[in-house]
Amino acid sequence: MSAAPANEPTFRQSVDLMFNRAVALVNLSPGLEEKIRVCNATYTVRFGVRLRGGIQTFTGYRSVHSEHMEPVKGGIRFAPSVNQDEVEALAALMTYKCALVEAPFGGSKGGLCIDPRDYDDHELELITRRFAYELIKRDLINPSQNVPAPDMGTGEREMAWIADQYARMNTTDINARACVTGKPLNAGGIAGRVEATGRGVEYALREFFRHPEDVAAAGLSGTLDGKRVIVQGLGNVGYHAAKFLSEEDGAIITGIIERDGALFDPAGLDVDKVRDWMVTNGGLTGYPDAGHTADGGAVMEAECDILIPAALEGVINLTNAHNIRAPLILEAANGPITAGADDILRARGKVIIPDLFANAGGVTVSYFEWVKNLSHIRFGRMQRRQEEARHELVVGELERLDLAMGDTWNLDPRFKEKYLRGAGELELVRSGLDDTMRTAYQSMREVWHGREDVTDLRTAAFIVAIDRVASSYRAKGL
Ligand code: NAD
């Protein structure tokens, strides 16, 4: 669905150009370099579904970029302009993303050419189940070989249908639920998966702002508090990122761009109110509490501190890269900046937090869900009460000492309440995600600041990822 003009490289070529820039700085044999770059296989399926008194044919893809680790992992996208090039680009990004955040997967991606808004729930279920059937029977959905997740146009509901379809076709597979992630909690999902990618965006920015040197490289200073943020796409990723940044970090969401234009308010938009309006009215048009413009492109170019494209690829391209004013751009979508635009933005001194890191929260929590499914137990179930009991011992002893010393000091009741609460699944998931985002940022940062020939975070991210994928291939004897 690239929004880039036709005279630019395709999405897949764009990813390859970025890969090539980085791999030139890594000491690999040309054969291994080529092995890592190429997409291993792409399966195309055309299948018919009986709908509305006739048969409709749909086209879907599942691409496997690299199997240096299995299962391979990557979302399934439902959008009218899904095509082979796009699915292969997204699968390649998954390979590098998983390596960067140390999720033990190869890279894959799937897509179905469909506008989900054209179908009712029952029809979508029939179509999703049929697509899943085609992939399952070729092991392109399988807990140990290929594990999809949600992406644009899909969510928990579609993942539940896919999981159920797999279970119907593999009645004795005890690990059936691990065939797909992003499921609802009551169908084998994990707490915190829906918010995970947006939450990861928040953790990524928090880590960035912990390093004053990096913040200064973007011409900014201070913390996230008070920073003006423009978000494109108020779907799963964009909504959660905007919500958390405004509610928890003091950022001001000054602009929201959607399919039908944009809202802009220098004083800050109420993210939940905008989202509610959008869900009820199908777009931003008519929103009563902020100015609306049909020209979303103009708001992309508006002044702000952080621009977060969270909708689709190719939206910052040769036509607008010269006009982007944000000094810091965080790629919450996959591939929102084309290779050509990336060159221009870097030359203009912009700092770009790249997609393979910035939106890795989704696959990170998917990894936790897959582990949960394979271990057949909720995280925290064994430790939570034991942890609480140990904390109670400490608090009890402190209170005894307090009494013995004549009531000279008291434990703050809020401290007590917080300290006594053992970690449940959601707290553990957030802690694991935070740790992953911090560690991955630091590994990129070491390369960014540690090598003279690396001047941007994207190249640094690719170098870290390529090194790790290469080590896996070498360990296999390639
Ligand atoms: P989504 O379908 O929930 O939301 C996409 C939003 O973008 C929708 O609100 C849609 O109306 C809007 N949009 C579509 N076209 C637009 C346009 N031309 N201009 C402005 N807005 C437009 O999808 P999502 O899951 O939030 O995914 C968004 C991006 O994040 C994609 O690039 C996806 O690959 C990436 N991503 C998603 C996840 C995940 O966990 N869902 C994980 C990693 C990366």
PDB file of N, CA, C and O in Angstrom, residues 331-397:
ATOM      1  N   GLU A 331       9.530   5.856  13.561  1.00  0.00           N
ATOM      2  CA  GLU A 331       8.781   5.056  12.596  1.00  0.00           C
ATOM      3  C   GLU A 331       7.968   3.971  13.320  1.00  0.00           C
ATOM      4  O   GLU A 331       8.454   2.859  13.532  1.00  0.00           O
ATOM      5  N   ALA A 332       6.730   4.296  13.677  1.00  0.00           N
ATOM      6  CA  ALA A 332       5.880   3.294  14.328  1.00  0.00           C
ATOM      7  C   ALA A 332       5.295   2.345  13.280  1.00  0.00           C
ATOM      8  O   ALA A 332       5.081   1.166  13.550  1.00  0.00           O
ATOM      9  N   ALA A 333       5.037   2.854  12.072  1.00  0.00           N
ATOM     10  CA  ALA A 333       4.616   1.977  10.969  1.00  0.00           C
ATOM     11  C   ALA A 333       5.854   1.283  10.420  1.00  0.00           C
ATOM     12  O   ALA A 333       6.984   1.644  10.751  1.00  0.00           O
ATOM     13  N   ASN A 334       5.655   0.286   9.584  1.00  0.00           N
ATOM     14  CA  ASN A 334       6.771  -0.344   8.887  1.00  0.00           C
ATOM     15  C   ASN A 334       7.036   0.410   7.594  1.00  0.00           C
ATOM     16  O   ASN A 334       6.118   0.627   6.803  1.00  0.00           O
ATOM     17  N   GLY A 335       8.270   0.831   7.408  1.00  0.00           N
ATOM     18  CA  GLY A 335       8.671   1.462   6.146  1.00  0.00           C
ATOM     19  C   GLY A 335       8.007   2.779   5.805  1.00  0.00           C
ATOM     20  O   GLY A 335       7.798   3.045   4.622  1.00  0.00           O
ATOM     21  N   PRO A 336       7.692   3.646   6.772  1.00  0.00           N
ATOM     22  CA  PRO A 336       7.015   4.894   6.400  1.00  0.00           C
ATOM     23  C   PRO A 336       7.920   5.862   5.638  1.00  0.00           C
ATOM     24  O   PRO A 336       7.431   6.750   4.954  1.00  0.00           O
ATOM     25  N   ILE A 337       9.245   5.674   5.738  1.00  0.00           N
ATOM     26  CA  ILE A 337      10.190   6.571   5.052  1.00  0.00           C
ATOM     27  C   ILE A 337      10.866   5.783   3.930  1.00  0.00           C
ATOM     28  O   ILE A 337      11.460   4.726   4.179  1.00  0.00           O
ATOM     29  N   THR A 338      10.780   6.277   2.706  1.00  0.00           N
ATOM     30  CA  THR A 338      11.428   5.569   1.599  1.00  0.00           C
ATOM     31  C   THR A 338      12.946   5.774   1.691  1.00  0.00           C
ATOM     32  O   THR A 338      13.427   6.696   2.364  1.00  0.00           O
ATOM     33  N   ALA A 339      13.687   4.938   0.951  1.00  0.00           N
ATOM     34  CA  ALA A 339      15.160   5.042   1.006  1.00  0.00           C
ATOM     35  C   ALA A 339      15.610   6.425   0.551  1.00  0.00           C
ATOM     36  O   ALA A 339      16.521   7.016   1.141  1.00  0.00           O
ATOM     37  N   GLY A 340      14.960   6.957  -0.478  1.00  0.00           N
ATOM     38  CA  GLY A 340      15.337   8.286  -0.986  1.00  0.00           C
ATOM     39  C   GLY A 340      15.063   9.368   0.045  1.00  0.00           C
ATOM     40  O   GLY A 340      15.881  10.274   0.261  1.00  0.00           O
ATOM     41  N   ALA A 341      13.920   9.281   0.701  1.00  0.00           N
ATOM     42  CA  ALA A 341      13.566  10.265   1.721  1.00  0.00           C
ATOM     43  C   ALA A 341      14.510  10.151   2.912  1.00  0.00           C
ATOM     44  O   ALA A 341      14.887  11.159   3.525  1.00  0.00           O
ATOM     45  N   ASP A 342      14.921   8.940   3.214  1.00  0.00           N
ATOM     46  CA  ASP A 342      15.848   8.709   4.325  1.00  0.00           C
ATOM     47  C   ASP A 342      17.156   9.471   4.071  1.00  0.00           C
ATOM     48  O   ASP A 342      17.689  10.133   4.969  1.00  0.00           O
ATOM     49  N   ASP A 343      17.653   9.408   2.821  1.00  0.00           N
ATOM     50  CA  ASP A 343      18.884  10.141   2.474  1.00  0.00           C
ATOM     51  C   ASP A 343      18.694  11.643   2.717  1.00  0.00           C
ATOM     52  O   ASP A 343      19.554  12.307   3.289  1.00  0.00           O
ATOM     53  N   ILE A 344      17.548  12.152   2.262  1.00  0.00           N
ATOM     54  CA  ILE A 344      17.297  13.601   2.380  1.00  0.00           C
ATOM     55  C   ILE A 344      17.205  13.998   3.856  1.00  0.00           C
ATOM     56  O   ILE A 344      17.803  14.978   4.296  1.00  0.00           O
ATOM     57  N   LEU A 345      16.462  13.223   4.615  1.00  0.00           N
ATOM     58  CA  LEU A 345      16.249  13.580   6.026  1.00  0.00           C
ATOM     59  C   LEU A 345      17.560  13.521   6.808  1.00  0.00           C
ATOM     60  O   LEU A 345      17.832  14.387   7.648  1.00  0.00           O
ATOM     61  N   ARG A 346      18.363  12.518   6.523  1.00  0.00           N
ATOM     62  CA  ARG A 346      19.657  12.416   7.217  1.00  0.00           C
ATOM     63  C   ARG A 346      20.534  13.606   6.869  1.00  0.00           C
ATOM     64  O   ARG A 346      21.163  14.208   7.730  1.00  0.00           O
ATOM     65  N   ALA A 347      20.523  13.977   5.578  1.00  0.00           N
ATOM     66  CA  ALA A 347      21.333  15.127   5.157  1.00  0.00           C
ATOM     67  C   ALA A 347      20.840  16.399   5.846  1.00  0.00           C
ATOM     68  O   ALA A 347      21.622  17.325   6.082  1.00  0.00           O
ATOM     69  N   ARG A 348      19.553  16.440   6.164  1.00  0.00           N
ATOM     70  CA  ARG A 348      19.004  17.625   6.837  1.00  0.00           C
ATOM     71  C   ARG A 348      19.177  17.560   8.366  1.00  0.00           C
ATOM     72  O   ARG A 348      18.660  18.405   9.083  1.00  0.00           O
ATOM     73  N   GLY A 349      19.851  16.528   8.845  1.00  0.00           N
ATOM     74  CA  GLY A 349      20.164  16.452  10.277  1.00  0.00           C
ATOM     75  C   GLY A 349      19.030  15.910  11.142  1.00  0.00           C
ATOM     76  O   GLY A 349      19.073  16.021  12.374  1.00  0.00           O
ATOM     77  N   LYS A 350      18.033  15.309  10.503  1.00  0.00           N
ATOM     78  CA  LYS A 350      16.926  14.740  11.292  1.00  0.00           C
ATOM     79  C   LYS A 350      17.394  13.440  11.949  1.00  0.00           C
ATOM     80  O   LYS A 350      18.185  12.688  11.360  1.00  0.00           O
ATOM     81  N   VAL A 351      16.873  13.159  13.135  1.00  0.00           N
ATOM     82  CA  VAL A 351      17.156  11.865  13.764  1.00  0.00           C
ATOM     83  C   VAL A 351      15.941  10.961  13.555  1.00  0.00           C
ATOM     84  O   VAL A 351      14.800  11.366  13.800  1.00  0.00           O
ATOM     85  N   ILE A 352      16.201   9.754  13.063  1.00  0.00           N
ATOM     86  CA  ILE A 352      15.118   8.814  12.778  1.00  0.00           C
ATOM     87  C   ILE A 352      15.285   7.589  13.682  1.00  0.00           C
ATOM     88  O   ILE A 352      16.334   6.937  13.671  1.00  0.00           O
ATOM     89  N   ILE A 353      14.258   7.296  14.479  1.00  0.00           N
ATOM     90  CA  ILE A 353      14.263   6.058  15.273  1.00  0.00           C
ATOM     91  C   ILE A 353      13.579   5.013  14.381  1.00  0.00           C
ATOM     92  O   ILE A 353      12.389   5.118  14.089  1.00  0.00           O
ATOM     93  N   PRO A 354      14.355   4.023  13.899  1.00  0.00           N
ATOM     94  CA  PRO A 354      13.878   3.196  12.787  1.00  0.00           C
ATOM     95  C   PRO A 354      12.846   2.142  13.185  1.00  0.00           C
ATOM     96  O   PRO A 354      12.849   1.649  14.316  1.00  0.00           O
ATOM     97  N   ASP A 355      12.008   1.802  12.192  1.00  0.00           N
ATOM     98  CA  ASP A 355      10.921   0.839  12.397  1.00  0.00           C
ATOM     99  C   ASP A 355      11.384  -0.474  13.024  1.00  0.00           C
ATOM    100  O   ASP A 355      10.714  -1.020  13.901  1.00  0.00           O
ATOM    101  N   LEU A 356      12.534  -0.995  12.588  1.00  0.00           N
ATOM    102  CA  LEU A 356      12.874  -2.337  13.083  1.00  0.00           C
ATOM    103  C   LEU A 356      13.104  -2.341  14.585  1.00  0.00           C
ATOM    104  O   LEU A 356      12.962  -3.372  15.215  1.00  0.00           O
ATOM    105  N   PHE A 357      13.363  -1.162  15.125  1.00  0.00           N
ATOM    106  CA  PHE A 357      13.405  -1.055  16.588  1.00  0.00           C
ATOM    107  C   PHE A 357      12.075  -0.502  17.128  1.00  0.00           C
ATOM    108  O   PHE A 357      11.466  -1.085  18.039  1.00  0.00           O
ATOM    109  N   ALA A 358      11.620   0.605  16.547  1.00  0.00           N
ATOM    110  CA  ALA A 358      10.537   1.389  17.163  1.00  0.00           C
ATOM    111  C   ALA A 358       9.222   0.615  17.317  1.00  0.00           C
ATOM    112  O   ALA A 358       8.489   0.820  18.274  1.00  0.00           O
ATOM    113  N   ASN A 359       8.910  -0.260  16.352  1.00  0.00           N
ATOM    114  CA  ASN A 359       7.621  -0.959  16.479  1.00  0.00           C
ATOM    115  C   ASN A 359       7.805  -2.434  16.883  1.00  0.00           C
ATOM    116  O   ASN A 359       6.894  -3.246  16.699  1.00  0.00           O
ATOM    117  N   ALA A 360       8.953  -2.745  17.478  1.00  0.00           N
ATOM    118  CA  ALA A 360       9.233  -4.142  17.835  1.00  0.00           C
ATOM    119  C   ALA A 360       8.493  -4.606  19.087  1.00  0.00           C
ATOM    120  O   ALA A 360       8.587  -5.773  19.471  1.00  0.00           O
ATOM    121  N   GLY A 361       7.748  -3.699  19.727  1.00  0.00           N
ATOM    122  CA  GLY A 361       6.991  -4.098  20.922  1.00  0.00           C
ATOM    123  C   GLY A 361       5.985  -5.194  20.609  1.00  0.00           C
ATOM    124  O   GLY A 361       5.732  -6.079  21.440  1.00  0.00           O
ATOM    125  N   GLY A 362       5.413  -5.154  19.407  1.00  0.00           N
ATOM    126  CA  GLY A 362       4.405  -6.152  19.036  1.00  0.00           C
ATOM    127  C   GLY A 362       5.001  -7.550  19.001  1.00  0.00           C
ATOM    128  O   GLY A 362       4.491  -8.481  19.644  1.00  0.00           O
ATOM    129  N   VAL A 363       6.104  -7.699  18.288  1.00  0.00           N
ATOM    130  CA  VAL A 363       6.667  -9.051  18.171  1.00  0.00           C
ATOM    131  C   VAL A 363       7.273  -9.490  19.507  1.00  0.00           C
ATOM    132  O   VAL A 363       7.278 -10.678  19.840  1.00  0.00           O
ATOM    133  N   THR A 364       7.724  -8.528  20.307  1.00  0.00           N
ATOM    134  CA  THR A 364       8.291  -8.905  21.613  1.00  0.00           C
ATOM    135  C   THR A 364       7.222  -9.545  22.492  1.00  0.00           C
ATOM    136  O   THR A 364       7.432 -10.620  23.071  1.00  0.00           O
ATOM    137  N   VAL A 365       6.056  -8.896  22.570  1.00  0.00           N
ATOM    138  CA  VAL A 365       5.001  -9.463  23.420  1.00  0.00           C
ATOM    139  C   VAL A 365       4.387 -10.704  22.753  1.00  0.00           C
ATOM    140  O   VAL A 365       3.959 -11.636  23.434  1.00  0.00           O
ATOM    141  N   SER A 366       4.414 -10.757  21.430  1.00  0.00           N
ATOM    142  CA  SER A 366       4.005 -11.991  20.749  1.00  0.00           C
ATOM    143  C   SER A 366       4.919 -13.151  21.166  1.00  0.00           C
ATOM    144  O   SER A 366       4.460 -14.286  21.337  1.00  0.00           O
ATOM    145  N   TYR A 367       6.185 -12.857  21.293  1.00  0.00           N
ATOM    146  CA  TYR A 367       7.139 -13.882  21.746  1.00  0.00           C
ATOM    147  C   TYR A 367       6.742 -14.377  23.138  1.00  0.00           C
ATOM    148  O   TYR A 367       6.674 -15.586  23.398  1.00  0.00           O
ATOM    149  N   PHE A 368       6.388 -13.436  24.029  1.00  0.00           N
ATOM    150  CA  PHE A 368       5.970 -13.844  25.375  1.00  0.00           C
ATOM    151  C   PHE A 368       4.700 -14.706  25.293  1.00  0.00           C
ATOM    152  O   PHE A 368       4.545 -15.678  26.029  1.00  0.00           O
ATOM    153  N   GLU A 369       3.788 -14.329  24.409  1.00  0.00           N
ATOM    154  CA  GLU A 369       2.532 -15.104  24.274  1.00  0.00           C
ATOM    155  C   GLU A 369       2.827 -16.520  23.778  1.00  0.00           C
ATOM    156  O   GLU A 369       2.245 -17.497  24.274  1.00  0.00           O
ATOM    157  N   TRP A 370       3.711 -16.627  22.824  1.00  0.00           N
ATOM    158  CA  TRP A 370       4.068 -17.942  22.270  1.00  0.00           C
ATOM    159  C   TRP A 370       4.685 -18.820  23.376  1.00  0.00           C
ATOM    160  O   TRP A 370       4.350 -19.988  23.533  1.00  0.00           O
ATOM    161  N   VAL A 371       5.577 -18.222  24.158  1.00  0.00           N
ATOM    162  CA  VAL A 371       6.195 -18.964  25.278  1.00  0.00           C
ATOM    163  C   VAL A 371       5.118 -19.388  26.276  1.00  0.00           C
ATOM    164  O   VAL A 371       5.101 -20.524  26.770  1.00  0.00           O
ATOM    165  N   LYS A 372       4.182 -18.476  26.561  1.00  0.00           N
ATOM    166  CA  LYS A 372       3.086 -18.799  27.492  1.00  0.00           C
ATOM    167  C   LYS A 372       2.268 -19.984  26.961  1.00  0.00           C
ATOM    168  O   LYS A 372       1.943 -20.911  27.698  1.00  0.00           O
ATOM    169  N   ASN A 373       1.959 -19.947  25.665  1.00  0.00           N
ATOM    170  CA  ASN A 373       1.174 -21.033  25.074  1.00  0.00           C
ATOM    171  C   ASN A 373       1.913 -22.369  25.148  1.00  0.00           C
ATOM    172  O   ASN A 373       1.314 -23.410  25.391  1.00  0.00           O
ATOM    173  N   LEU A 374       3.223 -22.326  24.933  1.00  0.00           N
ATOM    174  CA  LEU A 374       3.989 -23.580  24.954  1.00  0.00           C
ATOM    175  C   LEU A 374       4.172 -24.094  26.378  1.00  0.00           C
ATOM    176  O   LEU A 374       4.293 -25.292  26.602  1.00  0.00           O
ATOM    177  N   SER A 375       4.185 -23.175  27.352  1.00  0.00           N
ATOM    178  CA  SER A 375       4.374 -23.624  28.741  1.00  0.00           C
ATOM    179  C   SER A 375       3.036 -23.896  29.423  1.00  0.00           C
ATOM    180  O   SER A 375       3.000 -24.426  30.529  1.00  0.00           O
ATOM    181  N   HIS A 376       1.952 -23.502  28.769  1.00  0.00           N
ATOM    182  CA  HIS A 376       0.604 -23.814  29.258  1.00  0.00           C
ATOM    183  C   HIS A 376       0.330 -23.257  30.647  1.00  0.00           C
ATOM    184  O   HIS A 376      -0.400 -23.855  31.431  1.00  0.00           O
ATOM    185  N   ILE A 377       0.952 -22.129  30.955  1.00  0.00           N
ATOM    186  CA  ILE A 377       0.699 -21.520  32.269  1.00  0.00           C
ATOM    187  C   ILE A 377       0.848 -20.006  32.152  1.00  0.00           C
ATOM    188  O   ILE A 377       1.698 -19.520  31.398  1.00  0.00           O
ATOM    189  N   ARG A 378      -0.013 -19.303  32.843  1.00  0.00           N
ATOM    190  CA  ARG A 378       0.032 -17.834  32.839  1.00  0.00           C
ATOM    191  C   ARG A 378       1.271 -17.356  33.586  1.00  0.00           C
ATOM    192  O   ARG A 378       1.642 -17.917  34.611  1.00  0.00           O
ATOM    193  N   PHE A 379       1.904 -16.288  33.054  1.00  0.00           N
ATOM    194  CA  PHE A 379       3.076 -15.720  33.735  1.00  0.00           C
ATOM    195  C   PHE A 379       2.677 -15.201  35.111  1.00  0.00           C
ATOM    196  O   PHE A 379       1.643 -14.571  35.267  1.00  0.00           O
ATOM    197  N   GLY A 380       3.477 -15.499  36.122  1.00  0.00           N
ATOM    198  CA  GLY A 380       3.241 -14.976  37.469  1.00  0.00           C
ATOM    199  C   GLY A 380       2.429 -15.912  38.347  1.00  0.00           C
ATOM    200  O   GLY A 380       2.336 -15.704  39.552  1.00  0.00           O
ATOM    201  N   ARG A 381       1.825 -16.942  37.738  1.00  0.00           N
ATOM    202  CA  ARG A 381       0.920 -17.790  38.521  1.00  0.00           C
ATOM    203  C   ARG A 381       1.646 -18.481  39.682  1.00  0.00           C
ATOM    204  O   ARG A 381       1.087 -18.633  40.766  1.00  0.00           O
ATOM    205  N   MET A 382       2.873 -18.902  39.471  1.00  0.00           N
ATOM    206  CA  MET A 382       3.594 -19.604  40.520  1.00  0.00           C
ATOM    207  C   MET A 382       4.197 -18.655  41.559  1.00  0.00           C
ATOM    208  O   MET A 382       4.286 -18.989  42.729  1.00  0.00           O
ATOM    209  N   GLN A 383       4.645 -17.476  41.126  1.00  0.00           N
ATOM    210  CA  GLN A 383       5.448 -16.634  42.023  1.00  0.00           C
ATOM    211  C   GLN A 383       4.672 -15.565  42.754  1.00  0.00           C
ATOM    212  O   GLN A 383       5.110 -15.096  43.797  1.00  0.00           O
ATOM    213  N   ARG A 384       3.533 -15.115  42.198  1.00  0.00           N
ATOM    214  CA  ARG A 384       2.936 -13.869  42.666  1.00  0.00           C
ATOM    215  C   ARG A 384       2.683 -13.833  44.172  1.00  0.00           C
ATOM    216  O   ARG A 384       3.122 -12.932  44.871  1.00  0.00           O
ATOM    217  N   ARG A 385       1.966 -14.850  44.677  1.00  0.00           N
ATOM    218  CA  ARG A 385       1.604 -14.820  46.108  1.00  0.00           C
ATOM    219  C   ARG A 385       2.824 -15.044  46.999  1.00  0.00           C
ATOM    220  O   ARG A 385       2.914 -14.508  48.096  1.00  0.00           O
ATOM    221  N   GLN A 386       3.780 -15.829  46.502  1.00  0.00           N
ATOM    222  CA  GLN A 386       5.000 -16.072  47.279  1.00  0.00           C
ATOM    223  C   GLN A 386       5.770 -14.771  47.415  1.00  0.00           C
ATOM    224  O   GLN A 386       6.272 -14.431  48.489  1.00  0.00           O
ATOM    225  N   GLU A 387       5.820 -14.014  46.331  1.00  0.00           N
ATOM    226  CA  GLU A 387       6.505 -12.715  46.342  1.00  0.00           C
ATOM    227  C   GLU A 387       5.805 -11.781  47.326  1.00  0.00           C
ATOM    228  O   GLU A 387       6.447 -11.087  48.119  1.00  0.00           O
ATOM    229  N   GLU A 388       4.473 -11.790  47.301  1.00  0.00           N
ATOM    230  CA  GLU A 388       3.711 -10.937  48.219  1.00  0.00           C
ATOM    231  C   GLU A 388       3.995 -11.333  49.672  1.00  0.00           C
ATOM    232  O   GLU A 388       4.170 -10.475  50.541  1.00  0.00           O
ATOM    233  N   ALA A 389       4.070 -12.651  49.934  1.00  0.00           N
ATOM    234  CA  ALA A 389       4.297 -13.112  51.302  1.00  0.00           C
ATOM    235  C   ALA A 389       5.662 -12.645  51.813  1.00  0.00           C
ATOM    236  O   ALA A 389       5.810 -12.221  52.953  1.00  0.00           O
ATOM    237  N   ARG A 390       6.685 -12.704  50.937  1.00  0.00           N
ATOM    238  CA  ARG A 390       8.025 -12.261  51.346  1.00  0.00           C
ATOM    239  C   ARG A 390       8.028 -10.760  51.625  1.00  0.00           C
ATOM    240  O   ARG A 390       8.638 -10.298  52.581  1.00  0.00           O
ATOM    241  N   HIS A 391       7.328  -9.991  50.774  1.00  0.00           N
ATOM    242  CA  HIS A 391       7.268  -8.543  50.998  1.00  0.00           C
ATOM    243  C   HIS A 391       6.531  -8.235  52.313  1.00  0.00           C
ATOM    244  O   HIS A 391       6.895  -7.313  53.036  1.00  0.00           O
ATOM    245  N   GLU A 392       5.510  -9.029  52.594  1.00  0.00           N
ATOM    246  CA  GLU A 392       4.762  -8.820  53.827  1.00  0.00           C
ATOM    247  C   GLU A 392       5.653  -9.046  55.049  1.00  0.00           C
ATOM    248  O   GLU A 392       5.549  -8.341  56.052  1.00  0.00           O
ATOM    249  N   LEU A 393       6.531 -10.045  54.926  1.00  0.00           N
ATOM    250  CA  LEU A 393       7.495 -10.309  56.016  1.00  0.00           C
ATOM    251  C   LEU A 393       8.334  -9.069  56.303  1.00  0.00           C
ATOM    252  O   LEU A 393       8.512  -8.666  57.446  1.00  0.00           O
ATOM    253  N   VAL A 394       8.843  -8.453  55.204  1.00  0.00           N
ATOM    254  CA  VAL A 394       9.703  -7.272  55.360  1.00  0.00           C
ATOM    255  C   VAL A 394       8.914  -6.128  55.978  1.00  0.00           C
ATOM    256  O   VAL A 394       9.361  -5.481  56.937  1.00  0.00           O
ATOM    257  N   VAL A 395       7.719  -5.877  55.438  1.00  0.00           N
ATOM    258  CA  VAL A 395       6.911  -4.767  55.944  1.00  0.00           C
ATOM    259  C   VAL A 395       6.533  -5.010  57.407  1.00  0.00           C
ATOM    260  O   VAL A 395       6.607  -4.099  58.249  1.00  0.00           O
ATOM    261  N   GLY A 396       6.190  -6.254  57.736  1.00  0.00           N
ATOM    262  CA  GLY A 396       5.835  -6.602  59.114  1.00  0.00           C
ATOM    263  C   GLY A 396       6.996  -6.320  60.055  1.00  0.00           C
ATOM    264  O   GLY A 396       6.835  -5.749  61.142  1.00  0.00           O
ATOM    265  N   GLU A 397       8.195  -6.692  59.605  1.00  0.00           N
ATOM    266  CA  GLU A 397       9.373  -6.495  60.446  1.00  0.00           C
ATOM    267  C   GLU A 397       9.666  -4.999  60.625  1.00  0.00           C
ATOM    268  O   GLU A 397       9.993  -4.536  61.723  1.00  0.00           O
TER     269      GLU A 397
END
